Each structure stands twice: as C-alpha cells, then as structure tokens.
Amino acid sequence: MAAFGTLEGLISSSPDISNINMVPTGYTTKFYYADGTLSQTLVGAGGNREYVTIDEIPKLVHDAFIAIEDERFWEHDGIDVRSIFRAAVEMLSAGRLESGASTITQQLLKNQVFGGGSEPTFAAKLKRKIQEQYLALELEKIMTKEEILELYMNSINLGQNTLGVQAASKRYFDKDVSKLTIS
C-alpha cells in the first residue's frame, strides 16, 4: 500500500502536460546580406540547431531512428512494456543495465522537460523515470506520433554540439537533411 501511495505522489508531482512546451530551444543564428546571401553563422553551446519539419526529413531517416531507438514506436502508447520487462530481467540477471527501455516519447520528455536526465542519485533517477513514463502516456494522448517524432529528431544531441538531424546532416555529410540517401 505504501508503494502505491509513493507512486501516486510521484505522478501527482509531475509537471502538467498541458503547460509543457516540447519545442526545442537553442538555434543557430544566421546573418544575411540585403540580397539574401548568407553573411555569417553563429553557433553557441547548446545552440547548433536548425528546425526542420517531418516532411523535410527523408523516411529512411525516420526509419533509422525508430529501428535503433524504439522499434515498436508506431505500436505503443508512449511506453514499451516489453522493453521495460527485458531491461528488468537484464538488470536482475547481469547486475547492470546493458540497454535502455526508453521510448522515443520518453527520450523527448527527458531532453525537453527533465534536463537530459543527469540525476545525482538513483532515487532521483527513479523519480524522473516514473514521471517520464506517466508523461509519455499523457503526451501521446495529445500529440500524434509524427509530431513526437519531428520534435525528437529536432531535439536529439548527435554529438559535437549538433542538435537535431539538420545540424548533424550539415556537420557530418555537408548537406541538407532532405538530401540524405541510404548510402
């Protein structure tokens, strides 16, 4: 009974989903000449991002992220119970967690609401994970899968101060994300 009360308390202390802005912040600043040509680009720490809509991102990029991060993304309602059980069994048998159980929806919430998930204690991490799972269920009631995927692909840190698939595509492939191919 105490566990249920604790769980209820953690959920009730979660941020209100209707007051959460899921749109990522921190964008690249560009200066243009009067004729429209690019003059200069300024990139700050945590600010190397260029937002692109889901239709500007090739389906192969969608599919790659889903295959790697959340293979049942189109099927679950924000949390993947099978992945949670797999991670729990892994933790009990190996004594450590080899792979995560977070869905794309949960990862989006971790990055946009919970500051990336760098809690100092196990108790703080557990609290965040419970709230994250609750909010993932709530977020999927008010947003489409495509909206969640678009926000995720624009918020994910892809290394070397590249935030989102557009900045990563330009940094690693020197091209717009819309021009990416499987090769």
Short mmCIF file of C-alpha atoms in Angstrom, two decimals:
data_model
loop_
_atom_site.label_atom_id
_atom_site.label_comp_id
_atom_site.label_asym_id
_atom_site.label_seq_id
_atom_site.Cartn_x
_atom_site.Cartn_y
_atom_site.Cartn_z
CA MET A 1 0.00 0.00 0.00
CA ALA A 2 2.90 2.35 0.75
CA ALA A 3 4.37 1.70 -2.69
CA PHE A 4 1.07 2.69 -4.31
CA GLY A 5 0.98 5.91 -2.26
CA THR A 6 4.56 6.71 -3.24
CA LEU A 7 3.78 6.07 -6.91
CA GLU A 8 0.65 8.23 -6.70
CA GLY A 9 2.69 11.01 -5.07
CA LEU A 10 5.35 10.89 -7.78
CA ILE A 11 2.72 11.05 -10.52
CA SER A 12 0.81 13.90 -8.87
CA SER A 13 4.04 15.91 -8.55
CA SER A 14 4.79 15.51 -12.28
CA PRO A 15 4.74 18.63 -14.45
CA ASP A 16 1.35 19.39 -16.01
CA ILE A 17 1.49 18.12 -19.60
CA SER A 18 -0.69 21.00 -20.80
CA ASN A 19 1.94 23.51 -19.59
CA ILE A 20 4.95 21.82 -21.17
CA ASN A 21 6.49 23.28 -24.32
CA MET A 22 8.03 20.40 -26.24
CA VAL A 23 9.58 22.56 -28.97
CA PRO A 24 13.38 22.54 -28.63
CA THR A 25 15.28 25.75 -27.95
CA GLY A 26 18.77 26.86 -28.92
CA TYR A 27 19.07 27.64 -32.62
CA THR A 28 21.86 28.61 -34.97
CA THR A 29 21.87 32.35 -35.70
CA LYS A 30 22.33 33.36 -39.32
CA PHE A 31 23.02 36.81 -40.74
CA TYR A 32 22.20 37.63 -44.35
CA TYR A 33 23.19 40.40 -46.76
CA ALA A 34 20.42 42.57 -48.19
CA ASP A 35 20.47 40.44 -51.37
CA GLY A 36 19.62 37.33 -49.32
CA THR A 37 23.01 35.61 -49.39
CA LEU A 38 24.37 34.22 -46.15
CA SER A 39 26.88 36.50 -44.44
CA GLN A 40 27.72 34.72 -41.21
CA THR A 41 26.56 31.86 -38.99
CA LEU A 42 26.92 31.96 -35.22
CA VAL A 43 26.75 28.75 -33.22
CA GLY A 44 26.78 28.81 -29.43
CA ALA A 45 26.99 25.98 -26.94
CA GLY A 46 23.60 24.28 -26.95
CA GLY A 47 22.55 26.41 -29.90
CA ASN A 48 23.53 24.46 -33.00
CA ARG A 49 20.08 23.53 -34.22
CA GLU A 50 18.07 24.18 -37.38
CA TYR A 51 14.47 23.06 -37.11
CA VAL A 52 13.06 21.00 -39.98
CA THR A 53 9.56 19.62 -40.38
CA ILE A 54 8.87 15.90 -40.57
CA ASP A 55 8.17 16.10 -44.31
CA GLU A 56 11.65 17.60 -44.90
CA ILE A 57 13.29 14.58 -43.27
CA PRO A 58 13.53 11.52 -45.53
CA LYS A 59 11.57 8.45 -44.44
CA LEU A 60 14.83 6.48 -44.32
CA VAL A 61 16.00 8.80 -41.51
CA HIS A 62 12.71 8.28 -39.62
CA ASP A 63 13.06 4.53 -40.08
CA ALA A 64 16.71 4.51 -38.94
CA PHE A 65 15.96 6.33 -35.68
CA ILE A 66 12.95 4.14 -34.97
CA ALA A 67 14.90 0.94 -35.71
CA ILE A 68 17.74 1.94 -33.39
CA GLU A 69 15.90 3.76 -30.60
CA ASP A 70 12.34 2.40 -30.41
CA GLU A 71 11.40 -0.43 -32.77
CA ARG A 72 7.78 -0.53 -31.56
CA PHE A 73 7.31 3.26 -31.76
CA TRP A 74 4.24 3.05 -34.02
CA GLU A 75 2.60 0.40 -31.80
CA HIS A 76 2.97 1.55 -28.17
CA ASP A 77 1.17 4.32 -26.31
CA GLY A 78 4.26 6.12 -25.01
CA ILE A 79 5.89 3.34 -23.01
CA ASP A 80 7.08 -0.03 -24.26
CA VAL A 81 6.19 -2.59 -21.61
CA ARG A 82 8.14 -5.35 -23.40
CA SER A 83 11.32 -3.26 -23.30
CA ILE A 84 10.77 -2.43 -19.63
CA PHE A 85 10.46 -6.13 -18.75
CA ARG A 86 13.51 -7.00 -20.90
CA ALA A 87 15.57 -4.32 -19.13
CA ALA A 88 14.37 -5.51 -15.71
CA VAL A 89 15.33 -9.13 -16.47
CA GLU A 90 18.68 -7.94 -17.82
CA MET A 91 19.28 -5.91 -14.67
CA LEU A 92 18.42 -8.83 -12.39
CA SER A 93 20.46 -11.41 -14.30
CA ALA A 94 23.54 -9.34 -15.23
CA GLY A 95 23.50 -6.96 -12.28
CA ARG A 96 23.67 -3.99 -14.61
CA LEU A 97 21.65 -2.44 -17.40
CA GLU A 98 23.13 -3.14 -20.83
CA SER A 99 20.44 -1.40 -22.89
CA GLY A 100 17.68 1.06 -22.17
CA ALA A 101 13.93 0.74 -22.23
CA SER A 102 13.02 4.35 -23.01
CA THR A 103 10.82 5.07 -25.98
CA ILE A 104 11.32 8.00 -28.35
CA THR A 105 8.49 9.75 -26.50
CA GLN A 106 10.25 9.25 -23.17
CA GLN A 107 13.58 10.42 -24.60
CA LEU A 108 11.91 13.57 -25.91
CA LEU A 109 10.49 14.25 -22.45
CA LYS A 110 13.83 13.51 -20.78
CA ASN A 111 15.56 16.05 -23.02
CA GLN A 112 12.89 18.76 -23.07
CA VAL A 113 11.42 18.53 -19.57
CA PHE A 114 13.95 16.79 -17.34
CA GLY A 115 17.19 18.45 -18.49
CA GLY A 116 18.67 15.39 -20.15
CA GLY A 117 18.42 13.06 -17.19
CA SER A 118 21.65 13.61 -15.29
CA GLU A 119 20.33 12.93 -11.79
CA PRO A 120 22.88 12.66 -8.97
CA THR A 121 21.21 9.73 -7.19
CA PHE A 122 19.39 6.51 -8.02
CA ALA A 123 16.30 7.79 -6.16
CA ALA A 124 16.21 10.97 -8.27
CA LYS A 125 16.62 8.93 -11.46
CA LEU A 126 13.83 6.56 -10.43
CA LYS A 127 11.53 9.53 -9.71
CA ARG A 128 12.30 11.00 -13.13
CA LYS A 129 11.73 7.68 -14.90
CA ILE A 130 8.32 7.21 -13.26
CA GLN A 131 7.26 10.77 -14.10
CA GLU A 132 8.68 10.39 -17.61
CA GLN A 133 6.62 7.23 -18.21
CA TYR A 134 3.46 8.88 -16.90
CA LEU A 135 4.02 11.97 -19.05
CA ALA A 136 4.78 9.82 -22.11
CA LEU A 137 1.34 8.24 -21.80
CA GLU A 138 -0.22 11.69 -21.43
CA LEU A 139 1.77 13.24 -24.30
CA GLU A 140 0.67 10.53 -26.71
CA LYS A 141 -2.96 11.42 -25.93
CA ILE A 142 -2.48 15.00 -27.19
CA MET A 143 0.15 14.65 -29.94
CA THR A 144 0.42 12.43 -32.99
CA LYS A 145 3.30 10.03 -33.47
CA GLU A 146 4.52 12.20 -36.37
CA GLU A 147 4.58 15.31 -34.16
CA ILE A 148 6.52 13.47 -31.46
CA LEU A 149 8.99 12.07 -33.99
CA GLU A 150 9.51 15.52 -35.54
CA LEU A 151 10.22 17.11 -32.16
CA TYR A 152 12.53 14.24 -31.19
CA MET A 153 14.55 14.44 -34.41
CA ASN A 154 14.95 18.18 -33.89
CA SER A 155 15.98 17.89 -30.23
CA ILE A 156 18.34 14.90 -30.14
CA ASN A 157 22.02 15.54 -29.44
CA LEU A 158 24.03 13.89 -32.21
CA GLY A 159 27.48 14.78 -30.91
CA GLN A 160 29.95 17.61 -31.38
CA ASN A 161 27.35 20.28 -30.48
CA THR A 162 24.96 19.14 -33.21
CA LEU A 163 21.37 19.23 -32.05
CA GLY A 164 18.83 17.67 -34.35
CA VAL A 165 19.10 15.88 -37.67
CA GLN A 166 19.52 19.03 -39.80
CA ALA A 167 22.60 20.28 -37.92
CA ALA A 168 24.02 16.74 -37.86
CA SER A 169 23.44 16.26 -41.58
CA LYS A 170 25.25 19.50 -42.36
CA ARG A 171 28.12 18.75 -39.98
CA TYR A 172 28.74 15.12 -40.90
CA PHE A 173 27.63 14.99 -44.56
CA ASP A 174 27.81 18.66 -45.62
CA LYS A 175 24.27 18.58 -46.98
CA ASP A 176 20.70 19.38 -46.06
CA VAL A 177 18.92 16.53 -44.29
CA SER A 178 16.39 16.37 -47.14
CA LYS A 179 19.25 15.31 -49.47
CA LEU A 180 20.34 12.30 -47.39
CA THR A 181 20.23 8.89 -49.03
CA ILE A 182 20.81 5.43 -47.64
CA SER A 183 24.40 5.45 -48.92
#
